[in-house]
PDB file of N, CA, C and O in Angstrom, chain B, residues numbered from 101:
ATOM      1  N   UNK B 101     -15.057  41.441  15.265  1.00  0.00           N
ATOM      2  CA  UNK B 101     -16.168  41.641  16.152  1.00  0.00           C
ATOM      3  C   UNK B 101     -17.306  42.329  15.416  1.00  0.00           C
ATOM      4  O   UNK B 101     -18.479  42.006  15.601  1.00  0.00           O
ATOM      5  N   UNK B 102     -17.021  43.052  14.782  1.00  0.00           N
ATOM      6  CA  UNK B 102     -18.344  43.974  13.687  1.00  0.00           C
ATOM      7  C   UNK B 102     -18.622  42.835  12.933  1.00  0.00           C
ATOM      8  O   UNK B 102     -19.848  42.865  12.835  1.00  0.00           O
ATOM      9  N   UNK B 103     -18.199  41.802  12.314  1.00  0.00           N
ATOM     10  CA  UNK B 103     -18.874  41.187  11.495  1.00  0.00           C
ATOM     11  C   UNK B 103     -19.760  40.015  12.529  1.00  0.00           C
ATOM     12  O   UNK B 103     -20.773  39.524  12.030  1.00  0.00           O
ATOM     13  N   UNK B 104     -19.466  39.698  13.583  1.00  0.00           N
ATOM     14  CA  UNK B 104     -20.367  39.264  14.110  1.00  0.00           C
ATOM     15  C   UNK B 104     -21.612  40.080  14.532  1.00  0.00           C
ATOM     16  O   UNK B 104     -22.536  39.297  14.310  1.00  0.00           O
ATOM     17  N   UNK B 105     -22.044  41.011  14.929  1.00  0.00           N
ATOM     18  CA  UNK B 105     -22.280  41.771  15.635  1.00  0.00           C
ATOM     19  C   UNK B 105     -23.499  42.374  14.302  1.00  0.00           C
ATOM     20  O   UNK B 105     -24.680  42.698  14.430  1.00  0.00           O
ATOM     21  N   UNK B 106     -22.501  42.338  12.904  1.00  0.00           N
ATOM     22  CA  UNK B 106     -24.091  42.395  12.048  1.00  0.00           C
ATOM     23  C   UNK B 106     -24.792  41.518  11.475  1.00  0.00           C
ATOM     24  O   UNK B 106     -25.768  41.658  10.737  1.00  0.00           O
ATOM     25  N   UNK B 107     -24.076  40.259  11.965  1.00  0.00           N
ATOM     26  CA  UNK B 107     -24.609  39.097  12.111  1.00  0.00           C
ATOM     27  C   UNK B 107     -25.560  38.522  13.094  1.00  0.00           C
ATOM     28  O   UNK B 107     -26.165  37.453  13.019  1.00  0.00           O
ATOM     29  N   UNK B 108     -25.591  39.592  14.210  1.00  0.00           N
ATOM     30  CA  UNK B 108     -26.662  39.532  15.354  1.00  0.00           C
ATOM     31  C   UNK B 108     -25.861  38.048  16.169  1.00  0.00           C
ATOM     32  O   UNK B 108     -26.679  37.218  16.565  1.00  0.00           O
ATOM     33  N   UNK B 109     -24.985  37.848  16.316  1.00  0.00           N
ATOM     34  CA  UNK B 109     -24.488  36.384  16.595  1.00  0.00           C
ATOM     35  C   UNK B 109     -24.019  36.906  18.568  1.00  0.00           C
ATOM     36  O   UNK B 109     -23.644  38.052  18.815  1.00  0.00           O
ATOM     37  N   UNK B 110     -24.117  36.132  19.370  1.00  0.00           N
ATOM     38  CA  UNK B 110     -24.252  36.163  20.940  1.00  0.00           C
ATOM     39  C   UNK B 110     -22.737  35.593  21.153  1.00  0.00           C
ATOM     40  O   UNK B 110     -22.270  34.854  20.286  1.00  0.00           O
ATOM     41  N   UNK B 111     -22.165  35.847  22.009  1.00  0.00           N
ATOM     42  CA  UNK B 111     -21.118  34.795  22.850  1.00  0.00           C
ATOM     43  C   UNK B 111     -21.442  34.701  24.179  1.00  0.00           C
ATOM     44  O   UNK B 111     -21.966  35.620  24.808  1.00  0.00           O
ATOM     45  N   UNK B 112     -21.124  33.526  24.678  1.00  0.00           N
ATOM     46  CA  UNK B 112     -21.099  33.032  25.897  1.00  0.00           C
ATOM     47  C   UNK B 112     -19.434  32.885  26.442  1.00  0.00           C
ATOM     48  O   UNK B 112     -18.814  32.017  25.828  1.00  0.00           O
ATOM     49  N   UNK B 113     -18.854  33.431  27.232  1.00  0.00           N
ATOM     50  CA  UNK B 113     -17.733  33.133  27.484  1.00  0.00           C
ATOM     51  C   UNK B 113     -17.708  33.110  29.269  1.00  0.00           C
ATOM     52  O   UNK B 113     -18.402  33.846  29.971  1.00  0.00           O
ATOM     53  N   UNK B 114     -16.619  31.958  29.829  1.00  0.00           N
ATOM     54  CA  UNK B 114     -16.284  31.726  30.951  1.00  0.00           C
ATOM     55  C   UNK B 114     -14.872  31.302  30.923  1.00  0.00           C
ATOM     56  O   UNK B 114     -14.166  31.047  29.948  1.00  0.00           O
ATOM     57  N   UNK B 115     -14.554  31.272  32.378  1.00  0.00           N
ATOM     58  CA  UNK B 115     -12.924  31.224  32.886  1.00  0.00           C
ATOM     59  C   UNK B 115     -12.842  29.802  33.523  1.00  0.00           C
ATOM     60  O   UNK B 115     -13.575  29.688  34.506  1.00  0.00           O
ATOM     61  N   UNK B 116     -12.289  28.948  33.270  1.00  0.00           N
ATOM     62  CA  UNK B 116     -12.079  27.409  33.437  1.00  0.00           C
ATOM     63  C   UNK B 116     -11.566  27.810  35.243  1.00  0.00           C
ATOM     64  O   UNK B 116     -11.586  28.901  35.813  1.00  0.00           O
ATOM     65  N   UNK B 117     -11.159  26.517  35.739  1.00  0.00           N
ATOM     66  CA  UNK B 117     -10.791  26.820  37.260  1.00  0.00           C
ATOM     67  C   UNK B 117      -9.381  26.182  37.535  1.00  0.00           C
ATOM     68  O   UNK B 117      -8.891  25.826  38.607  1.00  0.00           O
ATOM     69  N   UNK B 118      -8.820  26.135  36.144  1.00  0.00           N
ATOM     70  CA  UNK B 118      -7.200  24.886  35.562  1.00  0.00           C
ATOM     71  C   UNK B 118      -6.308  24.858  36.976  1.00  0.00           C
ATOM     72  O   UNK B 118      -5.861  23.896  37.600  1.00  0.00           O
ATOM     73  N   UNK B 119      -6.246  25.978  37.176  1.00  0.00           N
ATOM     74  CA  UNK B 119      -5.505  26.103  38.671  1.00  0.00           C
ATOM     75  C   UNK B 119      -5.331  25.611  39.758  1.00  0.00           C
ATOM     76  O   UNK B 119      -4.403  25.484  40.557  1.00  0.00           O
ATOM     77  N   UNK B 120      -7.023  25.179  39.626  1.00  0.00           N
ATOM     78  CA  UNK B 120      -8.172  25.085  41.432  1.00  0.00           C
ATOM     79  C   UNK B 120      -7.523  23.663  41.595  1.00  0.00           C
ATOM     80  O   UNK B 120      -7.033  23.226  42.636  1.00  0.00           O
ATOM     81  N   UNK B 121      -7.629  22.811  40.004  1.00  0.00           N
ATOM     82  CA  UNK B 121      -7.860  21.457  39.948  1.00  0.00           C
ATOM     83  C   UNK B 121      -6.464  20.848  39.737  1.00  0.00           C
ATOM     84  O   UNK B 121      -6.100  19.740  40.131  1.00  0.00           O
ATOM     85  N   UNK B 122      -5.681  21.825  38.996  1.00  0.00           N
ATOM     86  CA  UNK B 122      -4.854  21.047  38.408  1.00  0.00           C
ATOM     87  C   UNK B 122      -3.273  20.591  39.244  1.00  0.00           C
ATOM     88  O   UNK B 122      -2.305  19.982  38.788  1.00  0.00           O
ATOM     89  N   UNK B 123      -3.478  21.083  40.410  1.00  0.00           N
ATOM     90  CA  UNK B 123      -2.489  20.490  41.579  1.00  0.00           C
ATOM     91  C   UNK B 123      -3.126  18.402  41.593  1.00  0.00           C
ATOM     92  O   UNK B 123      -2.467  17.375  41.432  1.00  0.00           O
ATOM     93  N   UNK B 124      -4.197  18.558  41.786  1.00  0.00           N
ATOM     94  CA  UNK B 124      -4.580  17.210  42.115  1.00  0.00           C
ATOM     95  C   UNK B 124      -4.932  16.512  41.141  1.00  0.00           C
ATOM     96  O   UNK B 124      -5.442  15.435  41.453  1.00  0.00           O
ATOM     97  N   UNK B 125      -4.837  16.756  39.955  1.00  0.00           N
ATOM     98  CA  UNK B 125      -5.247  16.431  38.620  1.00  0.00           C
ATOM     99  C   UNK B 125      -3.219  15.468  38.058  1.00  0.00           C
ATOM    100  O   UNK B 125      -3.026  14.376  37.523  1.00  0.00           O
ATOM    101  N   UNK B 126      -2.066  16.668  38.580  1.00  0.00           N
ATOM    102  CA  UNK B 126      -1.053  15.999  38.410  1.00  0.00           C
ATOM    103  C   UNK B 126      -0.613  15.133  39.477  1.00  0.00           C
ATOM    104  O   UNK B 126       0.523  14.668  39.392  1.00  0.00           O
ATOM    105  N   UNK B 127      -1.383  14.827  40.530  1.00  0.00           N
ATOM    106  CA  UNK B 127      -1.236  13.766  41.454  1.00  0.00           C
ATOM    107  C   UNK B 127      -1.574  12.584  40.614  1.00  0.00           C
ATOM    108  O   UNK B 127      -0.795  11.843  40.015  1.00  0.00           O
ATOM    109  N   UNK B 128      -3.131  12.530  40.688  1.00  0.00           N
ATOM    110  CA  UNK B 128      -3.105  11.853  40.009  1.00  0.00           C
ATOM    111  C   UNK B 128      -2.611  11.329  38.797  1.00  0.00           C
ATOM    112  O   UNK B 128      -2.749  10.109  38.897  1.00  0.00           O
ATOM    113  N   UNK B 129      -2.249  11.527  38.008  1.00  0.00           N
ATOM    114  CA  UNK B 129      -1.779  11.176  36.732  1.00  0.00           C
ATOM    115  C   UNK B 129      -0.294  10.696  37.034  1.00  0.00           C
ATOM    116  O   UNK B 129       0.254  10.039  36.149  1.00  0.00           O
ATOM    117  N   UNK B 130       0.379  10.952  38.156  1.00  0.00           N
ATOM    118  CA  UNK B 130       1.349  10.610  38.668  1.00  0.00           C
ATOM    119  C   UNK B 130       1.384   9.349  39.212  1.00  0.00           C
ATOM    120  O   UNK B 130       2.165   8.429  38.971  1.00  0.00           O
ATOM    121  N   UNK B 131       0.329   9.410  40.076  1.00  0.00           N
ATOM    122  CA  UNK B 131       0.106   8.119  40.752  1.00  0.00           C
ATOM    123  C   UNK B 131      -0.696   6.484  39.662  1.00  0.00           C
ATOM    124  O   UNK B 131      -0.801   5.332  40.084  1.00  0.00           O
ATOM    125  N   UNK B 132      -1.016   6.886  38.595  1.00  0.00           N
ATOM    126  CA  UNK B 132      -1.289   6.356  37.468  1.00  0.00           C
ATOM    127  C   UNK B 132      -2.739   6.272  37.624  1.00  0.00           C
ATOM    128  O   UNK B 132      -3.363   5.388  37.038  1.00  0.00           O
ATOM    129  N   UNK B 133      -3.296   7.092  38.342  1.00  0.00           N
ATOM    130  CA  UNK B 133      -5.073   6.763  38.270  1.00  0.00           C
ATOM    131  C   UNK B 133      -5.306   7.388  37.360  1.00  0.00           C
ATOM    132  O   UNK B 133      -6.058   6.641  36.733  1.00  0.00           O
ATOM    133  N   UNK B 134      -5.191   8.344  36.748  1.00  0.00           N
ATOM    134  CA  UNK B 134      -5.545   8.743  35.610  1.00  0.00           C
ATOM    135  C   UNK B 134      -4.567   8.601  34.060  1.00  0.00           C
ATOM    136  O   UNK B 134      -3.377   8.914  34.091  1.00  0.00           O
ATOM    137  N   UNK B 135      -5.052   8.232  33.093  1.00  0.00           N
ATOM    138  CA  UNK B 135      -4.225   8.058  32.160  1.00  0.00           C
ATOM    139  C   UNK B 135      -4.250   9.168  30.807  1.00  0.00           C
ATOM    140  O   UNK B 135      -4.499   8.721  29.688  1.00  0.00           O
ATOM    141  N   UNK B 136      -4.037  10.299  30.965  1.00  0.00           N
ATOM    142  CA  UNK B 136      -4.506  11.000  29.793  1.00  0.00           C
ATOM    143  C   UNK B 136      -3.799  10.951  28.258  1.00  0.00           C
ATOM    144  O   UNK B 136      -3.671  11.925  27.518  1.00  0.00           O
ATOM    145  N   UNK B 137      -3.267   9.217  27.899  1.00  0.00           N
ATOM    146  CA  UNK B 137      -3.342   8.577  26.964  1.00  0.00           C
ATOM    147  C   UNK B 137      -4.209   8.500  25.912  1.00  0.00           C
ATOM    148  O   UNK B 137      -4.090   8.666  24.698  1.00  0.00           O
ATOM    149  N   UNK B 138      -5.360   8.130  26.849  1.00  0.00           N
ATOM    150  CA  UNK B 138      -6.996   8.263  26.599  1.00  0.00           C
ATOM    151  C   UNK B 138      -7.548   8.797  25.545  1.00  0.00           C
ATOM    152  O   UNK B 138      -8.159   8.247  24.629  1.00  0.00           O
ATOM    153  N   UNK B 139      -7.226  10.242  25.774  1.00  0.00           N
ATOM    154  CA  UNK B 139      -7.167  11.307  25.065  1.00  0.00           C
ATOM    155  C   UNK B 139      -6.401  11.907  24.012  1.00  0.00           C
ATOM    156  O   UNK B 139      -6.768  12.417  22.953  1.00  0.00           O
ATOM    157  N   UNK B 140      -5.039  11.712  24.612  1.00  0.00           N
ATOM    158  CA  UNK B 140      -4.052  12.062  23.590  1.00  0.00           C
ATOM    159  C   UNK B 140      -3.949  11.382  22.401  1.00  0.00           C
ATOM    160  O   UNK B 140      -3.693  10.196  22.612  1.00  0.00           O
ATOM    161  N   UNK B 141      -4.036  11.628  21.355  1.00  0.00           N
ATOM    162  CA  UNK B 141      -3.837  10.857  19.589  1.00  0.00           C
ATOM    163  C   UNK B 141      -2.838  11.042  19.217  1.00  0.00           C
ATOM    164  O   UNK B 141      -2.261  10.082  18.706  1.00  0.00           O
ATOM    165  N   UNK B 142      -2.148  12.325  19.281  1.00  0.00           N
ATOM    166  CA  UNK B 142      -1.237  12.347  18.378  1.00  0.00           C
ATOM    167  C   UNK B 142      -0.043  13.289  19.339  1.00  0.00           C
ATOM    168  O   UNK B 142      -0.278  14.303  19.995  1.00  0.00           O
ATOM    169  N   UNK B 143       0.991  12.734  19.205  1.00  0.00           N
ATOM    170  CA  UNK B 143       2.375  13.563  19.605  1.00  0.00           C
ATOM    171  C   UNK B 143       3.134  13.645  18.175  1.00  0.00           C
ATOM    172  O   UNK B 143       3.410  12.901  17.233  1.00  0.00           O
ATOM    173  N   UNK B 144       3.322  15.131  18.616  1.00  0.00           N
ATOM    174  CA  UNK B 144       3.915  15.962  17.252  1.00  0.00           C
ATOM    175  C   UNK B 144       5.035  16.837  17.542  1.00  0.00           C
ATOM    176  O   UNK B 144       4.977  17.238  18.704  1.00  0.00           O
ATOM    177  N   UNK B 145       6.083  17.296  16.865  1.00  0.00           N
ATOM    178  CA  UNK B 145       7.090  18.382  17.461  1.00  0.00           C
ATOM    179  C   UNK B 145       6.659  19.475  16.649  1.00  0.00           C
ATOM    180  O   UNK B 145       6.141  19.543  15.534  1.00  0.00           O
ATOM    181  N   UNK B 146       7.136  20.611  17.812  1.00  0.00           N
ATOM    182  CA  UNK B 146       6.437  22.477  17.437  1.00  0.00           C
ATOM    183  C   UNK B 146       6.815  22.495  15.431  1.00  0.00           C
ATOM    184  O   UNK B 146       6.572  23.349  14.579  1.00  0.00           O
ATOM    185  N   UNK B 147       7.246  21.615  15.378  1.00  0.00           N
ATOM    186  CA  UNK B 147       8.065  22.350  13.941  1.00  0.00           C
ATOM    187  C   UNK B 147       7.023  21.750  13.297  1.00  0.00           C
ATOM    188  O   UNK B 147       6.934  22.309  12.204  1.00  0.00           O
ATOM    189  N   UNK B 148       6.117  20.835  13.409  1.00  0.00           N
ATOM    190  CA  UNK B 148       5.080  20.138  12.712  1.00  0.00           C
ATOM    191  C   UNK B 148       3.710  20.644  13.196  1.00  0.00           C
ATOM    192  O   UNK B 148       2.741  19.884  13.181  1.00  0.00           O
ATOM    193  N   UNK B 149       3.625  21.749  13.569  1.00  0.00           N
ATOM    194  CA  UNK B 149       2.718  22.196  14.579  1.00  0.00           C
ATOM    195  C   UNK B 149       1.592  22.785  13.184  1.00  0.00           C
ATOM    196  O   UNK B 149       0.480  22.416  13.562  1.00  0.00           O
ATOM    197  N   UNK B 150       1.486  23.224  12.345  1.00  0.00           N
ATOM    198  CA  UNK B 150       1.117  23.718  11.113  1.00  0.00           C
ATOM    199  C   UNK B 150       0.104  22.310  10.727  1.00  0.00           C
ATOM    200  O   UNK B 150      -1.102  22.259  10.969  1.00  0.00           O
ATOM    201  N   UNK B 151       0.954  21.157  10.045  1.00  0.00           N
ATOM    202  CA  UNK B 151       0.242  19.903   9.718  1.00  0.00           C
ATOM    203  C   UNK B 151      -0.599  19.381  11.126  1.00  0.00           C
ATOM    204  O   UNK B 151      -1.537  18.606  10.936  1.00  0.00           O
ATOM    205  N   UNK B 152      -0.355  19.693  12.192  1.00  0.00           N
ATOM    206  CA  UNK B 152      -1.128  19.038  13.382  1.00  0.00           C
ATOM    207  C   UNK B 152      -1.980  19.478  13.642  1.00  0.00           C
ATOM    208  O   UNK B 152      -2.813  18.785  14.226  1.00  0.00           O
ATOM    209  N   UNK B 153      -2.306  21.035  13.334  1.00  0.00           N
ATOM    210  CA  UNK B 153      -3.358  21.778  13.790  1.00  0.00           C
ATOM    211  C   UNK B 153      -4.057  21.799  12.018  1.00  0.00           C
ATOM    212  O   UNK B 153      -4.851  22.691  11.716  1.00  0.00           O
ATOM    213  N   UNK B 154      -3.670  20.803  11.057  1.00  0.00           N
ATOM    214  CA  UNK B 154      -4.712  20.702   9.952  1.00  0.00           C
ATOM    215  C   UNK B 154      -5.341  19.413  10.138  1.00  0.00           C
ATOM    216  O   UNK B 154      -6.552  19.251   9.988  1.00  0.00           O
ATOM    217  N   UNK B 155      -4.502  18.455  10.477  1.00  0.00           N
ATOM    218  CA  UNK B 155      -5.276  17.176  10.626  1.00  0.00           C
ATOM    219  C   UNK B 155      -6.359  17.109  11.963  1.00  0.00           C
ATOM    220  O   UNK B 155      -7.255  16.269  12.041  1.00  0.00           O
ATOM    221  N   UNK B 156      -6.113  18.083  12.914  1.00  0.00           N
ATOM    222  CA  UNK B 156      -7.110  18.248  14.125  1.00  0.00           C
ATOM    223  C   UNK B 156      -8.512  18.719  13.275  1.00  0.00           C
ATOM    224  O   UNK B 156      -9.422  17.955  12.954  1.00  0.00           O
ATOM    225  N   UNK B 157      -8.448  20.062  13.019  1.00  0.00           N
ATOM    226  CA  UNK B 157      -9.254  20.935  12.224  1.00  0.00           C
ATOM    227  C   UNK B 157      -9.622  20.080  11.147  1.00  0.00           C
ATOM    228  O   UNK B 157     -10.806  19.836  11.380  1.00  0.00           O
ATOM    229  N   UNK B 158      -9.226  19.345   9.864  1.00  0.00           N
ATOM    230  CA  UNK B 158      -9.938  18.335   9.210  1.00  0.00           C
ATOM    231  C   UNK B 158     -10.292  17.320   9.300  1.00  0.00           C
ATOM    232  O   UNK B 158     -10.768  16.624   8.403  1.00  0.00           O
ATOM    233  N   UNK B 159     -10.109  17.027  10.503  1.00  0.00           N
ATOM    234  CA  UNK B 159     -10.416  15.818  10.682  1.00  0.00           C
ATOM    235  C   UNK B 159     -10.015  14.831   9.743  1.00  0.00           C
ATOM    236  O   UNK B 159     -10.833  14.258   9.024  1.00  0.00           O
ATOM    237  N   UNK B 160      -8.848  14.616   9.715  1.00  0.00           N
ATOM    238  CA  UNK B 160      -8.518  13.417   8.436  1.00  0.00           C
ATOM    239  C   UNK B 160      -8.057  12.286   9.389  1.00  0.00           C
ATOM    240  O   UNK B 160      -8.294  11.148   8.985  1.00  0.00           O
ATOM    241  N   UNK B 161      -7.539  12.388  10.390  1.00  0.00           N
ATOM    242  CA  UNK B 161      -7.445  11.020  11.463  1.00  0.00           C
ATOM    243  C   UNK B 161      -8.213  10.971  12.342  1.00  0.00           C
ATOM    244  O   UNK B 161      -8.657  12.067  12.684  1.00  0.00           O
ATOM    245  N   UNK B 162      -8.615  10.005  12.940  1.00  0.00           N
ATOM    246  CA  UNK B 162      -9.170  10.462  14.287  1.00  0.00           C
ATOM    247  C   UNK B 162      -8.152  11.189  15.287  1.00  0.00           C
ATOM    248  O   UNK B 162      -7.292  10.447  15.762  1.00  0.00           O
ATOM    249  N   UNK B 163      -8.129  12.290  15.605  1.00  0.00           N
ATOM    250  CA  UNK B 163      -7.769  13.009  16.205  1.00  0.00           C
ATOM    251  C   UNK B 163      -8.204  13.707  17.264  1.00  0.00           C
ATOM    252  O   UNK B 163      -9.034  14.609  17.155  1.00  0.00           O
ATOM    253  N   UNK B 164      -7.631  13.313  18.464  1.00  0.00           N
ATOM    254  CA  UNK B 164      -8.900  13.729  20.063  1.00  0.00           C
ATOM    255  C   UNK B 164      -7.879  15.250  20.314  1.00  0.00           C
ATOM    256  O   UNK B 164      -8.210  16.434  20.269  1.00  0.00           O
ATOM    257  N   UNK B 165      -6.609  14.629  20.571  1.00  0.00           N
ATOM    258  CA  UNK B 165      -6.035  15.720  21.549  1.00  0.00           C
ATOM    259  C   UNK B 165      -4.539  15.377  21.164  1.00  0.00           C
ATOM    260  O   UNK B 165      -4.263  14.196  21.371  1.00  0.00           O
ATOM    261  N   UNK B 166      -2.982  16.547  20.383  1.00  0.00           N
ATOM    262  CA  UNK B 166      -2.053  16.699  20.528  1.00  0.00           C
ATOM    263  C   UNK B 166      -1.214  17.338  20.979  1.00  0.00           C
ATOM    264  O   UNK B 166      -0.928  18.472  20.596  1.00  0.00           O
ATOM    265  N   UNK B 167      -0.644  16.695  21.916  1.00  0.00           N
ATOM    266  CA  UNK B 167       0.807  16.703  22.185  1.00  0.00           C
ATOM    267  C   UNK B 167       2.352  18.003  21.433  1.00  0.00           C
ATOM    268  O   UNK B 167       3.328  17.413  20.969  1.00  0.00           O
ATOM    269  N   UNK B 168       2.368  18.916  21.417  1.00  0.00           N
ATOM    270  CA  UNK B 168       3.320  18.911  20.564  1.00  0.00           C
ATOM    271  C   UNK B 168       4.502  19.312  21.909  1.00  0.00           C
ATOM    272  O   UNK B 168       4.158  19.803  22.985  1.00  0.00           O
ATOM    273  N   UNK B 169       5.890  18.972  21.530  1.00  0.00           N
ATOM    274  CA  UNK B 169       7.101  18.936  21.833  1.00  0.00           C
ATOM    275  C   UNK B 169       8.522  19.730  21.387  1.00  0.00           C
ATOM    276  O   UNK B 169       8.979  19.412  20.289  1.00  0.00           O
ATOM    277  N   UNK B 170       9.005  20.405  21.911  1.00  0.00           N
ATOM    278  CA  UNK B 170      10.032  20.988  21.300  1.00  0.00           C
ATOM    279  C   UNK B 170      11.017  19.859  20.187  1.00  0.00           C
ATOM    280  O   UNK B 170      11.990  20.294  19.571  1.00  0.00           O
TER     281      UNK B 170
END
């Protein structure tokens, strides 16, 4: 936080509403109107969780959104 801060650098921060929505968010996706396929690129297991969060961050695949799995 000090090195931002003598950097003169601002944050903006807010609280999502995941809660409000996300009862009817797993309806849907249940009922197949929503497909969050879409989105998802890559399914990975926790033990690969290291390489998944480098290829996100470098972008070396196209990479939207992973999955990881026990």
């Amino acid at each position: 936080m000090g090195d931002a801060f003598d950097k003169d650098l601002s944050f903006q921060i807010g609280q999502k509403h995941v809660q409000k929505y996300l009862p009817e968010l797993l309806n849907q996706i249940e009922n197949g109107d929503l497909k969050p396929d879409a989105i998802i690129s890559h399914r990975m297991k926790f033990a690969d969780a290291v390489e998944g969060y480098k290829i996100f961050n470098e972008q070396t695949e196209d990479c939207r959104k992973i999955v990881f799995t026990p």
